[in-house]
Short mmCIF file of N, CA and C in Angstrom, two decimals:
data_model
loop_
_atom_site.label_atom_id
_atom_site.label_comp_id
_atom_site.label_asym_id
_atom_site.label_seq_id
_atom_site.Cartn_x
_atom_site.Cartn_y
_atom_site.Cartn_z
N UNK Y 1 122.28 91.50 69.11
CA UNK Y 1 122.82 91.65 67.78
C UNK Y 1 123.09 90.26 67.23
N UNK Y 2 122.65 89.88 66.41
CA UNK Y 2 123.14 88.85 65.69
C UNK Y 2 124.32 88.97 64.46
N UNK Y 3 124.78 87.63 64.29
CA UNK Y 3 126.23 87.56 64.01
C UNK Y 3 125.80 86.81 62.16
N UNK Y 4 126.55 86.56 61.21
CA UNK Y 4 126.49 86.08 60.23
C UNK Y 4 127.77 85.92 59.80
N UNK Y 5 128.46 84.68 60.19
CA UNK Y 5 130.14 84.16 59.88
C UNK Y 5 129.95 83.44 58.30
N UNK Y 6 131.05 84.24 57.28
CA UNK Y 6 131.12 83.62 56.32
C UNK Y 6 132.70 83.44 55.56
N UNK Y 7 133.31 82.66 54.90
CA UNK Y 7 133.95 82.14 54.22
C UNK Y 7 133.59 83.42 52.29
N UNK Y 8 133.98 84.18 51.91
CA UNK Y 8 133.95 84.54 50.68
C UNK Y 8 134.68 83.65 49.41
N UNK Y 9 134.11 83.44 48.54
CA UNK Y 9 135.00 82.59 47.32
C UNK Y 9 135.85 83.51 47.19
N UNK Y 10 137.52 82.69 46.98
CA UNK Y 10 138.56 82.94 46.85
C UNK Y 10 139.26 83.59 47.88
N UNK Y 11 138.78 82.66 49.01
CA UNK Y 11 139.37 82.64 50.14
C UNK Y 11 140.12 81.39 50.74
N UNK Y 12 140.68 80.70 51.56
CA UNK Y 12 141.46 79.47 51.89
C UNK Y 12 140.07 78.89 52.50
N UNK Y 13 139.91 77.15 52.22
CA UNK Y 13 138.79 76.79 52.56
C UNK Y 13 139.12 75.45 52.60
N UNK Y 14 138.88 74.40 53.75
CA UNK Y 14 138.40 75.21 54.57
C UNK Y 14 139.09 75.26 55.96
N UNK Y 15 138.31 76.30 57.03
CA UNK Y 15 138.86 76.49 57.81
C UNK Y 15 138.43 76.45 59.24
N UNK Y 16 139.19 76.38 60.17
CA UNK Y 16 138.76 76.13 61.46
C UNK Y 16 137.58 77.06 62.01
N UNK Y 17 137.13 78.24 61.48
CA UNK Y 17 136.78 79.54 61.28
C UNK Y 17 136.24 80.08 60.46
N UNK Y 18 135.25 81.05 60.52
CA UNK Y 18 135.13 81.87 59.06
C UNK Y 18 136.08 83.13 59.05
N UNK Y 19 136.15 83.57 57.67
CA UNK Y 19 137.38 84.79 57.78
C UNK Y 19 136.57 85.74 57.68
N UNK Y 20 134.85 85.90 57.87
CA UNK Y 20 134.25 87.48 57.90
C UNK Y 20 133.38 87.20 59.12
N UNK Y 21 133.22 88.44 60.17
CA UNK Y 21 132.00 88.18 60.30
C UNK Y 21 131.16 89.35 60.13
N UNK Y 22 129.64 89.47 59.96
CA UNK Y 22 129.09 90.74 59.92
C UNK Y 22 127.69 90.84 61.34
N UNK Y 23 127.99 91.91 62.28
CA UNK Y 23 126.72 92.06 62.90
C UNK Y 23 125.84 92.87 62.14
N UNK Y 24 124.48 92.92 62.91
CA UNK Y 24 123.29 93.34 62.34
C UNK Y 24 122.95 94.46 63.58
N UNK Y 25 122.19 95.43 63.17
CA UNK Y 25 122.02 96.06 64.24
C UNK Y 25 122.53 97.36 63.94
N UNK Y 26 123.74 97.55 64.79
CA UNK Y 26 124.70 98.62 64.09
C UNK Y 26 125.75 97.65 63.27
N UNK Y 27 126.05 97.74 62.37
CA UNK Y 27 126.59 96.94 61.22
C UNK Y 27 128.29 97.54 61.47
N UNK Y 28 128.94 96.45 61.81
CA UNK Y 28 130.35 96.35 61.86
C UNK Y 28 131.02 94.67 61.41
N UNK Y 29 131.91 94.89 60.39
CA UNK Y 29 132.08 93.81 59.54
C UNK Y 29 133.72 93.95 60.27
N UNK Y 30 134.00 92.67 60.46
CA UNK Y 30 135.60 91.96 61.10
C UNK Y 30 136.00 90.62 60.15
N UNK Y 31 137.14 91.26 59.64
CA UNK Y 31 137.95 89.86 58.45
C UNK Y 31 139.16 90.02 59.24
N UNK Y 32 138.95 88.78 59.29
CA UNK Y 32 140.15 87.76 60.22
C UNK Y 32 140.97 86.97 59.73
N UNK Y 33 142.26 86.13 60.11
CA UNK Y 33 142.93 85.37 59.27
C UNK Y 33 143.48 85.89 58.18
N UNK Y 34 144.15 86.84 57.43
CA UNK Y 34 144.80 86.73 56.64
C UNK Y 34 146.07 86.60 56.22
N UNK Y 35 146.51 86.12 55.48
CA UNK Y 35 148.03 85.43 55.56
C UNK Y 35 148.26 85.34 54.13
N UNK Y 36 149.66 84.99 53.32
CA UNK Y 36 149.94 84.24 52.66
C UNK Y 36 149.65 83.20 52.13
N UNK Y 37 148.32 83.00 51.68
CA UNK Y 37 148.12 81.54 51.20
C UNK Y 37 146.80 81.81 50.43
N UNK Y 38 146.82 80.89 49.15
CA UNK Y 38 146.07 81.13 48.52
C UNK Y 38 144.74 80.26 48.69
N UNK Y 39 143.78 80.29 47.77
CA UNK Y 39 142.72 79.78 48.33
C UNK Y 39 142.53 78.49 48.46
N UNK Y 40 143.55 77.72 47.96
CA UNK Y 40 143.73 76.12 47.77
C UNK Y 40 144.66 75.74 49.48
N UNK Y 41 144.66 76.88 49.94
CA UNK Y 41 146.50 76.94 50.88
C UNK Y 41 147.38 76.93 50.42
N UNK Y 42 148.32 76.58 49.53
CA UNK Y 42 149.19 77.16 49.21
C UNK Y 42 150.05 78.26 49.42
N UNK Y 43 151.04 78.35 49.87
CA UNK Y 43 151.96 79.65 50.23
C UNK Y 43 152.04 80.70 48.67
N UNK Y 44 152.20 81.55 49.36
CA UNK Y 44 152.03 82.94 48.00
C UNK Y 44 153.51 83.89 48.45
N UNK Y 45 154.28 83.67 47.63
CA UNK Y 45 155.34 84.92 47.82
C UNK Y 45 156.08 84.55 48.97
N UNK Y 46 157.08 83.23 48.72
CA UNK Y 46 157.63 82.86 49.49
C UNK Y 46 158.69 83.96 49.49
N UNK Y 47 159.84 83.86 51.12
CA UNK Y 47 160.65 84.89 50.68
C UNK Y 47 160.55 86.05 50.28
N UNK Y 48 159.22 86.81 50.51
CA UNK Y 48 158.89 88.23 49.63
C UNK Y 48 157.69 88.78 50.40
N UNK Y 49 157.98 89.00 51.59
CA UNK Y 49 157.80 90.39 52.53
C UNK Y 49 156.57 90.92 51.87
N UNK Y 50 156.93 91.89 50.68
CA UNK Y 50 155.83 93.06 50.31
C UNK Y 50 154.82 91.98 49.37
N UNK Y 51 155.37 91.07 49.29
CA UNK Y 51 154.26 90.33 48.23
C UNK Y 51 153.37 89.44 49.33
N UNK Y 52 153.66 89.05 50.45
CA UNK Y 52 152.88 88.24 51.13
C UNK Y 52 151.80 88.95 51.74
N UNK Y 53 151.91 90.54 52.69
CA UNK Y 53 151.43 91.53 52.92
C UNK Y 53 150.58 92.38 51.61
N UNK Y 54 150.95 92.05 50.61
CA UNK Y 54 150.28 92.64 49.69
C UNK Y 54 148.77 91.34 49.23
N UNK Y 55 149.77 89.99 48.95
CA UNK Y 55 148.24 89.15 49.26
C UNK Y 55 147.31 89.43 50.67
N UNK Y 56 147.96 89.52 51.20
CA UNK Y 56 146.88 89.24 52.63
C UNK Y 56 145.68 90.31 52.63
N UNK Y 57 146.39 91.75 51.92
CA UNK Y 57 145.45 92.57 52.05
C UNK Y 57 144.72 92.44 50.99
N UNK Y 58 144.48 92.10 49.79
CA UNK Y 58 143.93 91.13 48.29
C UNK Y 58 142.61 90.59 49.33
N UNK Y 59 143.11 89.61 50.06
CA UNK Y 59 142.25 88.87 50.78
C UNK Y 59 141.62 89.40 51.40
N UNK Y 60 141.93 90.63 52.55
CA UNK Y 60 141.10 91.84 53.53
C UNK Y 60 139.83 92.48 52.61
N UNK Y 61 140.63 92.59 51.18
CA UNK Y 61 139.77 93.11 50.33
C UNK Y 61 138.75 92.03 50.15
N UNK Y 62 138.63 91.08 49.30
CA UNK Y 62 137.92 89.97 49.01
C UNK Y 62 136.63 89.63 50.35
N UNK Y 63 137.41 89.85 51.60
CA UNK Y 63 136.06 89.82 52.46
C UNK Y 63 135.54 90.63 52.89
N UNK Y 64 136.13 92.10 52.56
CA UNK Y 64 135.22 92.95 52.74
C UNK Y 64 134.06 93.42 51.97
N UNK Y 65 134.72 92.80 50.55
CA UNK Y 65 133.79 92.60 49.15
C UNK Y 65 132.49 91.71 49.58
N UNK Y 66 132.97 90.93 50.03
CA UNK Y 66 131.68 89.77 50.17
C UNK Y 66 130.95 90.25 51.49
N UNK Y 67 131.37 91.10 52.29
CA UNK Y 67 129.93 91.66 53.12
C UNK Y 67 129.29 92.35 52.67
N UNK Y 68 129.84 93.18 51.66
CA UNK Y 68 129.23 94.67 50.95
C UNK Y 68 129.68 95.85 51.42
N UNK Y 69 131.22 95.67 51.85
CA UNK Y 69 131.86 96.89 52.34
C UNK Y 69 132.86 96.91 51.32
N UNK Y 70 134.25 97.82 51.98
CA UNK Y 70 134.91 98.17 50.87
C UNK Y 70 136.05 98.57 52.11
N UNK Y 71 137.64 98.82 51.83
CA UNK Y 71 138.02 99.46 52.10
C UNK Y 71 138.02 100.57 53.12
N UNK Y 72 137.05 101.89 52.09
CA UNK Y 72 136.99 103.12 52.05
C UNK Y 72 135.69 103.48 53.54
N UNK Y 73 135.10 101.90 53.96
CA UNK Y 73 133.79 101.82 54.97
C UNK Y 73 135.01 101.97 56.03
#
């Protein structure tokens, strides 16, 4: 199976890592790294629990966008 590690725009960049990866084959997509911080790094929702967890998943979204999944996969 081969692997395809990518970074999506409007993600934190850059990084030790990519935050997607996608195999080929049987197709299973893994987003990694998400946190509080915006795509510059910057902290997002200091002090604020549901807002930092609410970015991170923004971001879960954003790389699942950029494999061509969704959520709902």
């Amino acid at each position: 199976m081969s692997v395809r590690r990518f970074t999506p725009e409007g993600m934190m960049q850059p990084t030790p890592y990519e935050h997607v990866a996608v195999g080929t084959g049987t197709r299973h997509v893994h987003v990694s790294g998400q946190v509080a911080r915006s795509a510059d790094g910057s902290p997002v929702a200091r002090g604020d629990l549901a807002g930092q967890v609410a970015h991170a998943l923004r971001n879960t979204g954003k790389g699942l966008t950029g494999a061509g999944a969704s959520f709902d996969d």
